Amino acid sequence: MARGRGMTDPRILVLATGGTIAGQAGDAMRADYRPGQIGIGAYLEQAHALGIAAQFTGRQIANIGSEDIDASIWSRLYAEIDLAMRDEGIDAIIVTHGTDTAEETAFLLDLTLPSTKPVVLVGAMRPADAVGYDGMRNFANAVRVAGDPEAAGRGVLVVMGDRVHSARDVRKAQTRATEAFRGFPRESVAIVTPSRLDWFGAPWRVDEPARLEFLPLPEVPILAVYAGMSAAAAERQLAGDPPGIVVSGLGEGNMPDPVRQVLLRHARRGCLVVRASRTDEGLVDREPQDDANGFVAARALGVPKARMLTALLLANGIADPVEAQHFFDER
Ligand code: DAS
């Protein structure tokens, strides 16, 4: 449905997937709640009632907790945004999303869409009927960002807690706080309120085409490395000879030697092995042995995003570690 205000207000397609931003507890004082309860029609009515100025078209893609996001929802989201990118009647796209997997969805879209129109993901940490609901504030901020032509050329953006993050940098770093998201290496790319937006620099991906094609993703396991891990324990996590492995490694992507030997065996059979870190943030740079081992370094990408990129590279037929490394090096 299209809901009009002023003819000069930005024309924004809002794709709703559920999450806490559309969640309800039924009682403002309750701690437990159900995500994905409010439909996008009712949500946009409330936004207009508050004076949030945009010409919205709302579409309900799903109404789930984002722990249940899956290939079919991603594929529908991508198809809708891809169409909107070519629709002259739409200026920008907002996706409402649960926060648990927002970084995966945002990065998948970031890698597969051109950077020609603003695409903004937004969520909330408190359900809509809670005291201090943060969702409508975040949504108003997202509208402020999406309505700014300067938001294009920065890839997909994630708006949470008065900050704008690049999809490539962002991660959920807190289970409950309303300031739950952090970015690395760029902490954030702008500060936003419903009435003001301050970018920290010029767009860096102006009119860039999609970096990779959106295709069905293969299963790529994460190897959770720990002190004293045995080769047998590593092999158990890697059953079925997967096409790629993301190592949630120690420190700068390290692992005990028996585990390294297991990964070498997988790399030699053509599996794409990516070393990331189980620490909260920091670079995992290439080390001298990576060339000989045929391993890739995740650089600034944390484990969930390294896994997403590895799966998408494999879907696009890129299994060569040297070629794959370039995609991890990009900003
Ligand atoms: N239930 C979680 C989700 O949908 C939490 C949230 O939305 O914040 O991701």
Tab-separated table of C-alpha atoms and ligand atoms in Angstrom:
chain	number	residue	atom	x	y	z
A	1	MET	CA	0.000	0.000	0.000
A	2	ALA	CA	1.257	3.544	-0.678
A	3	ARG	CA	0.675	6.176	2.002
A	4	GLY	CA	1.278	9.708	0.838
A	5	ARG	CA	2.263	12.913	2.566
A	6	GLY	CA	3.962	15.843	0.874
A	7	MET	CA	4.856	15.281	-2.779
A	8	THR	CA	8.470	16.228	-2.042
A	9	ASP	CA	8.838	13.668	0.745
A	10	PRO	CA	11.087	10.730	-0.187
A	11	ARG	CA	9.377	7.694	-1.718
A	12	ILE	CA	10.472	4.807	0.430
A	13	LEU	CA	9.749	1.106	0.011
A	14	VAL	CA	9.598	-0.531	3.468
A	15	LEU	CA	10.130	-4.288	3.481
A	16	ALA	CA	9.168	-5.806	6.819
A	17	THR	CA	10.599	-9.094	8.054
A	18	GLY	CA	9.586	-9.006	11.752
A	19	GLY	CA	11.962	-8.959	14.721
A	20	THR	CA	11.683	-7.038	17.979
A	21	ILE	CA	10.950	-3.809	16.120
A	22	ALA	CA	7.570	-5.436	15.337
A	23	GLY	CA	7.443	-7.360	18.638
A	24	GLN	CA	4.929	-7.212	21.483
A	25	ALA	CA	4.867	-8.384	25.078
A	26	GLY	CA	1.216	-7.566	25.786
A	27	ASP	CA	2.302	-5.727	28.954
A	28	ALA	CA	4.765	-2.821	29.181
A	29	MET	CA	6.473	-4.329	32.241
A	30	ARG	CA	7.045	-7.855	30.905
A	31	ALA	CA	10.532	-9.024	29.991
A	32	ASP	CA	9.495	-11.809	27.586
A	33	TYR	CA	7.803	-10.956	24.308
A	34	ARG	CA	7.073	-12.288	20.832
A	35	PRO	CA	8.983	-10.791	17.872
A	36	GLY	CA	7.185	-10.196	14.575
A	37	GLN	CA	3.649	-9.338	15.823
A	38	ILE	CA	2.827	-5.966	14.210
A	39	GLY	CA	2.075	-5.836	10.476
A	40	ILE	CA	3.753	-3.258	8.290
A	41	GLY	CA	0.433	-1.472	7.513
A	42	ALA	CA	-0.233	-0.740	11.195
A	43	TYR	CA	3.418	0.177	11.735
A	44	LEU	CA	3.456	2.783	8.974
A	45	GLU	CA	0.149	4.250	10.285
A	46	GLN	CA	1.893	4.825	13.623
A	47	ALA	CA	4.914	6.339	11.892
A	48	HIS	CA	2.690	8.808	10.035
A	49	ALA	CA	0.756	9.631	13.199
A	50	LEU	CA	4.080	10.696	14.751
A	51	GLY	CA	4.771	12.998	11.801
A	52	ILE	CA	7.507	10.938	10.141
A	53	ALA	CA	7.507	12.462	6.670
A	54	ALA	CA	7.832	10.061	3.741
A	55	GLN	CA	5.705	8.506	1.030
A	56	PHE	CA	5.784	4.885	2.145
A	57	THR	CA	5.014	1.711	0.271
A	58	GLY	CA	4.945	-1.154	2.760
A	59	ARG	CA	5.373	-4.822	2.009
A	60	GLN	CA	5.374	-7.710	4.468
A	61	ILE	CA	8.097	-10.177	3.457
A	62	ALA	CA	7.919	-12.230	6.667
A	63	ASN	CA	7.059	-11.698	10.324
A	64	ILE	CA	9.610	-13.748	12.215
A	65	GLY	CA	12.338	-13.526	14.814
A	66	SER	CA	15.478	-13.134	12.718
A	67	GLU	CA	16.980	-16.308	14.203
A	68	ASP	CA	14.594	-17.988	11.723
A	69	ILE	CA	15.728	-16.044	8.646
A	70	ASP	CA	16.340	-18.448	5.778
A	71	ALA	CA	17.210	-18.724	2.092
A	72	SER	CA	13.638	-18.199	0.888
A	73	ILE	CA	13.230	-14.924	2.853
A	74	TRP	CA	16.634	-13.667	1.675
A	75	SER	CA	15.721	-14.506	-1.876
A	76	ARG	CA	12.387	-12.628	-1.653
A	77	LEU	CA	14.057	-9.628	-0.034
A	78	TYR	CA	16.741	-9.510	-2.692
A	79	ALA	CA	14.187	-9.812	-5.530
A	80	GLU	CA	12.048	-6.949	-4.117
A	81	ILE	CA	15.044	-4.646	-3.638
A	82	ASP	CA	16.503	-5.523	-7.016
A	83	LEU	CA	13.191	-4.471	-8.634
A	84	ALA	CA	13.016	-1.310	-6.508
A	85	MET	CA	16.543	-0.370	-7.591
A	86	ARG	CA	15.231	-0.136	-11.162
A	87	ASP	CA	11.888	1.503	-10.273
A	88	GLU	CA	11.967	5.261	-10.890
A	89	GLY	CA	9.085	5.696	-8.457
A	90	ILE	CA	11.181	4.570	-5.476
A	91	ASP	CA	13.993	6.645	-3.963
A	92	ALA	CA	15.171	4.331	-1.206
A	93	ILE	CA	14.532	1.045	0.560
A	94	ILE	CA	14.216	0.314	4.289
A	95	VAL	CA	14.242	-3.248	5.646
A	96	THR	CA	12.889	-3.791	9.168
A	97	HIS	CA	14.695	-6.777	10.673
A	98	GLY	CA	15.454	-8.606	13.910
A	99	THR	CA	18.790	-7.639	15.356
A	100	ASP	CA	20.212	-11.139	15.947
A	101	THR	CA	21.073	-11.748	12.296
A	102	ALA	CA	20.859	-8.184	10.921
A	103	GLU	CA	24.585	-8.242	10.168
A	104	GLU	CA	24.285	-11.332	7.965
A	105	THR	CA	21.300	-10.040	5.968
A	106	ALA	CA	22.817	-6.566	5.625
A	107	PHE	CA	26.147	-7.952	4.396
A	108	LEU	CA	24.510	-10.406	1.969
A	109	LEU	CA	22.558	-7.516	0.414
A	110	ASP	CA	25.641	-5.279	0.511
A	111	LEU	CA	27.588	-7.804	-1.572
A	112	THR	CA	24.838	-8.478	-4.104
A	113	LEU	CA	23.223	-5.075	-4.787
A	114	PRO	CA	24.546	-2.081	-6.699
A	115	SER	CA	25.147	0.978	-4.514
A	116	THR	CA	22.897	3.262	-6.546
A	117	LYS	CA	20.044	3.881	-4.043
A	118	PRO	CA	20.043	3.976	-0.249
A	119	VAL	CA	19.268	0.592	1.352
A	120	VAL	CA	18.897	0.769	5.134
A	121	LEU	CA	18.307	-2.024	7.664
A	122	VAL	CA	16.735	-1.076	10.975
A	123	GLY	CA	15.703	-2.974	14.104
A	124	ALA	CA	15.011	-2.528	17.799
A	125	MET	CA	16.142	-4.006	21.083
A	126	ARG	CA	12.828	-3.515	22.917
A	127	PRO	CA	9.362	-4.625	21.785
A	128	ALA	CA	6.872	-2.037	20.570
A	129	ASP	CA	4.774	-1.993	23.749
A	130	ALA	CA	7.746	-1.833	26.171
A	131	VAL	CA	8.575	1.199	28.298
A	132	GLY	CA	11.265	3.053	26.323
A	133	TYR	CA	10.588	1.338	22.970
A	134	ASP	CA	13.580	2.199	20.776
A	135	GLY	CA	12.111	0.923	17.495
A	136	MET	CA	10.158	3.990	16.365
A	137	ARG	CA	13.139	6.239	17.130
A	138	ASN	CA	15.386	3.927	15.093
A	139	PHE	CA	12.758	3.836	12.321
A	140	ALA	CA	12.504	7.652	12.228
A	141	ASN	CA	16.318	7.758	12.038
A	142	ALA	CA	16.281	5.196	9.226
A	143	VAL	CA	13.809	7.361	7.285
A	144	ARG	CA	16.083	10.362	7.818
A	145	VAL	CA	19.040	8.347	6.392
A	146	ALA	CA	17.112	6.713	3.527
A	147	GLY	CA	15.704	10.096	2.499
A	148	ASP	CA	19.168	11.580	2.030
A	149	PRO	CA	20.576	11.065	-1.512
A	150	GLU	CA	24.055	11.145	0.142
A	151	ALA	CA	23.206	7.748	1.678
A	152	ALA	CA	23.683	6.113	-1.742
A	153	GLY	CA	27.224	5.068	-2.622
A	154	ARG	CA	27.971	3.711	0.842
A	155	GLY	CA	26.665	0.169	0.405
A	156	VAL	CA	23.902	-1.175	2.643
A	157	LEU	CA	23.592	0.719	5.942
A	158	VAL	CA	22.392	-0.382	9.381
A	159	VAL	CA	20.735	2.231	11.611
A	160	MET	CA	20.592	1.522	15.363
A	161	GLY	CA	20.871	3.708	18.469
A	162	ASP	CA	21.400	7.048	16.671
A	163	ARG	CA	24.328	5.616	14.695
A	164	VAL	CA	24.657	4.655	11.047
A	165	HIS	CA	26.922	1.679	10.363
A	166	SER	CA	28.208	0.261	7.116
A	167	ALA	CA	27.024	-3.343	6.571
A	168	ARG	CA	30.614	-4.413	6.056
A	169	ASP	CA	31.665	-3.113	9.485
A	170	VAL	CA	28.683	-3.764	11.719
A	171	ARG	CA	28.135	-6.453	14.339
A	172	LYS	CA	25.762	-7.026	17.223
A	173	ALA	CA	27.948	-6.662	20.315
A	174	GLN	CA	25.398	-6.648	23.158
A	175	THR	CA	22.501	-8.949	24.019
A	176	ARG	CA	20.159	-6.330	25.544
A	177	ALA	CA	21.441	-2.741	25.494
A	178	THR	CA	19.773	-0.325	23.085
A	179	GLU	CA	23.276	0.678	21.867
A	180	ALA	CA	23.841	-2.952	20.836
A	181	PHE	CA	25.752	-2.459	17.594
A	182	ARG	CA	29.401	-1.659	16.958
A	183	GLY	CA	31.438	-1.215	13.820
A	184	PHE	CA	34.980	-2.212	12.900
A	185	PRO	CA	37.201	-0.821	11.477
A	186	ARG	CA	34.830	2.135	11.032
A	187	GLU	CA	32.929	2.456	14.312
A	188	SER	CA	30.109	4.230	12.458
A	189	VAL	CA	29.760	6.342	9.322
A	190	ALA	CA	27.260	8.936	10.610
A	191	ILE	CA	25.331	10.159	13.641
A	192	VAL	CA	21.583	10.509	13.119
A	193	THR	CA	18.526	11.785	14.935
A	194	PRO	CA	15.045	12.158	13.407
A	195	SER	CA	15.868	15.794	12.547
A	196	ARG	CA	19.595	15.735	11.772
A	197	LEU	CA	22.131	13.597	9.969
A	198	ASP	CA	25.911	14.102	10.080
A	199	TRP	CA	28.029	11.964	7.747
A	200	PHE	CA	31.691	11.519	8.697
A	201	GLY	CA	32.917	11.559	5.095
A	202	ALA	CA	31.938	11.345	1.427
A	203	PRO	CA	30.383	8.209	-0.132
A	204	TRP	CA	33.120	5.743	-1.108
A	205	ARG	CA	31.181	3.367	-3.380
A	206	VAL	CA	29.429	5.760	-5.764
A	207	ASP	CA	27.505	3.907	-8.518
A	208	GLU	CA	29.379	0.686	-7.817
A	209	PRO	CA	27.819	-2.404	-9.405
A	210	ALA	CA	27.032	-5.500	-7.316
A	211	ARG	CA	30.238	-7.219	-6.192
A	212	LEU	CA	28.825	-10.750	-6.457
A	213	GLU	CA	25.719	-12.388	-7.888
A	214	PHE	CA	22.879	-13.345	-5.543
A	215	LEU	CA	22.757	-17.162	-5.765
A	216	PRO	CA	21.703	-20.031	-3.458
A	217	LEU	CA	24.315	-20.403	-0.720
A	218	PRO	CA	26.109	-23.669	0.074
A	219	GLU	CA	26.432	-24.809	3.692
A	220	VAL	CA	29.695	-23.462	5.145
A	221	PRO	CA	30.474	-24.573	8.727
A	222	ILE	CA	32.257	-22.481	11.362
A	223	LEU	CA	35.062	-24.346	13.117
A	224	ALA	CA	34.962	-23.125	16.738
A	225	VAL	CA	38.592	-23.465	17.873
A	226	TYR	CA	39.531	-23.629	21.579
A	227	ALA	CA	42.665	-24.203	23.666
A	228	GLY	CA	43.674	-27.868	23.625
A	229	MET	CA	41.387	-28.798	20.686
A	230	SER	CA	42.290	-32.178	19.164
A	231	ALA	CA	42.336	-33.159	15.490
A	232	ALA	CA	39.465	-35.586	16.144
A	233	ALA	CA	37.345	-32.812	17.673
A	234	ALA	CA	38.011	-30.584	14.651
A	235	GLU	CA	37.142	-33.390	12.217
A	236	ARG	CA	33.848	-33.999	14.040
A	237	GLN	CA	32.839	-30.363	13.417
A	238	LEU	CA	33.758	-30.666	9.727
A	239	ALA	CA	31.935	-33.887	8.844
A	240	GLY	CA	30.816	-34.244	5.224
A	241	ASP	CA	33.777	-32.493	3.552
A	242	PRO	CA	32.204	-29.016	3.169
A	243	PRO	CA	33.155	-26.754	0.224
A	244	GLY	CA	34.341	-24.020	2.601
A	245	ILE	CA	35.266	-23.616	6.277
A	246	VAL	CA	35.435	-20.465	8.375
A	247	VAL	CA	37.791	-20.862	11.323
A	248	SER	CA	36.737	-19.016	14.463
A	249	GLY	CA	40.375	-18.975	15.493
A	250	LEU	CA	42.329	-17.943	18.569
A	251	GLY	CA	43.643	-14.371	18.626
A	252	GLU	CA	44.641	-13.400	15.102
A	253	GLY	CA	43.094	-16.535	13.558
A	254	ASN	CA	45.449	-19.050	15.221
A	255	MET	CA	44.852	-22.729	16.009
A	256	PRO	CA	46.630	-25.662	17.697
A	257	ASP	CA	48.903	-27.545	15.313
A	258	PRO	CA	46.753	-30.731	15.108
A	259	VAL	CA	43.827	-28.539	13.994
A	260	ARG	CA	46.045	-26.813	11.413
A	261	GLN	CA	46.885	-30.258	9.972
A	262	VAL	CA	43.171	-31.063	9.634
A	263	LEU	CA	42.560	-27.749	7.846
A	264	LEU	CA	45.526	-28.358	5.544
A	265	ARG	CA	43.964	-31.649	4.486
A	266	HIS	CA	40.711	-29.836	3.671
A	267	ALA	CA	42.502	-27.026	1.790
A	268	ARG	CA	44.375	-29.627	-0.312
A	269	ARG	CA	41.097	-31.202	-1.444
A	270	GLY	CA	40.010	-27.743	-2.762
A	271	CYS	CA	38.010	-26.535	0.246
A	272	LEU	CA	38.145	-22.734	0.816
A	273	VAL	CA	39.602	-22.298	4.336
A	274	VAL	CA	39.208	-18.822	5.863
A	275	ARG	CA	40.955	-17.834	9.114
A	276	ALA	CA	38.868	-15.439	11.225
A	277	SER	CA	39.054	-14.648	14.947
A	278	ARG	CA	36.914	-15.580	17.931
A	279	THR	CA	37.919	-12.277	19.609
A	280	ASP	CA	35.411	-9.449	19.516
A	281	GLU	CA	37.220	-7.301	16.955
A	282	GLY	CA	40.497	-6.645	15.137
A	283	LEU	CA	42.286	-7.537	11.931
A	284	VAL	CA	43.273	-11.074	10.954
A	285	ASP	CA	46.054	-10.367	8.477
A	286	ARG	CA	47.740	-12.815	6.137
A	287	GLU	CA	50.653	-14.642	7.716
A	288	PRO	CA	53.655	-15.986	5.747
A	289	GLN	CA	52.418	-19.623	5.887
A	290	ASP	CA	49.011	-18.749	4.364
A	291	ASP	CA	50.425	-18.902	0.822
A	292	ALA	CA	51.868	-22.387	1.318
A	293	ASN	CA	48.797	-23.565	3.250
A	294	GLY	CA	46.321	-22.141	0.735
A	295	PHE	CA	44.428	-20.327	3.506
A	296	VAL	CA	42.575	-17.001	3.298
A	297	ALA	CA	42.745	-14.303	6.026
A	298	ALA	CA	39.377	-12.771	6.992
A	299	ARG	CA	40.999	-9.318	7.571
A	300	ALA	CA	38.410	-7.014	9.213
A	301	LEU	CA	35.451	-9.394	8.857
A	302	GLY	CA	34.196	-11.127	11.978
A	303	VAL	CA	33.101	-14.763	11.889
A	304	PRO	CA	29.416	-14.375	10.770
A	305	LYS	CA	30.312	-12.014	7.931
A	306	ALA	CA	33.362	-14.074	6.907
A	307	ARG	CA	31.026	-17.071	6.694
A	308	MET	CA	28.537	-15.147	4.553
A	309	LEU	CA	31.242	-13.972	2.138
A	310	THR	CA	32.787	-17.463	1.902
A	311	ALA	CA	29.408	-19.020	1.064
A	312	LEU	CA	28.655	-16.345	-1.537
A	313	LEU	CA	32.090	-16.691	-3.147
A	314	LEU	CA	31.572	-20.441	-3.453
A	315	ALA	CA	28.069	-19.888	-4.880
A	316	ASN	CA	29.723	-17.655	-7.509
A	317	GLY	CA	32.250	-20.384	-8.371
A	318	ILE	CA	35.181	-18.685	-6.583
A	319	ALA	CA	37.112	-21.319	-4.598
A	320	ASP	CA	40.653	-20.160	-5.393
A	321	PRO	CA	42.181	-18.701	-2.190
A	322	VAL	CA	44.155	-15.981	-4.007
A	323	GLU	CA	41.064	-14.711	-5.822
A	324	ALA	CA	38.945	-15.065	-2.677
A	325	GLN	CA	41.448	-13.023	-0.620
A	326	HIS	CA	40.722	-9.915	-2.756
A	327	PHE	CA	37.074	-9.925	-1.610
A	328	PHE	CA	38.183	-10.039	2.045
A	329	ASP	CA	40.626	-7.173	1.452
A	330	GLU	CA	37.984	-4.813	-0.011
A	331	ARG	CA	36.349	-2.032	1.967
B	1	DAS	N1	14.397	-11.893	18.416
B	1	DAS	C1	15.536	-11.263	17.906
B	1	DAS	C2	15.523	-11.140	16.407
B	1	DAS	O1	14.478	-11.144	15.820
B	1	DAS	C3	15.939	-10.030	18.587
B	1	DAS	C4	15.673	-8.691	17.929
B	1	DAS	O2	14.959	-8.481	16.985
B	1	DAS	O3	16.240	-7.744	18.446
B	1	DAS	O4	16.558	-11.010	15.859
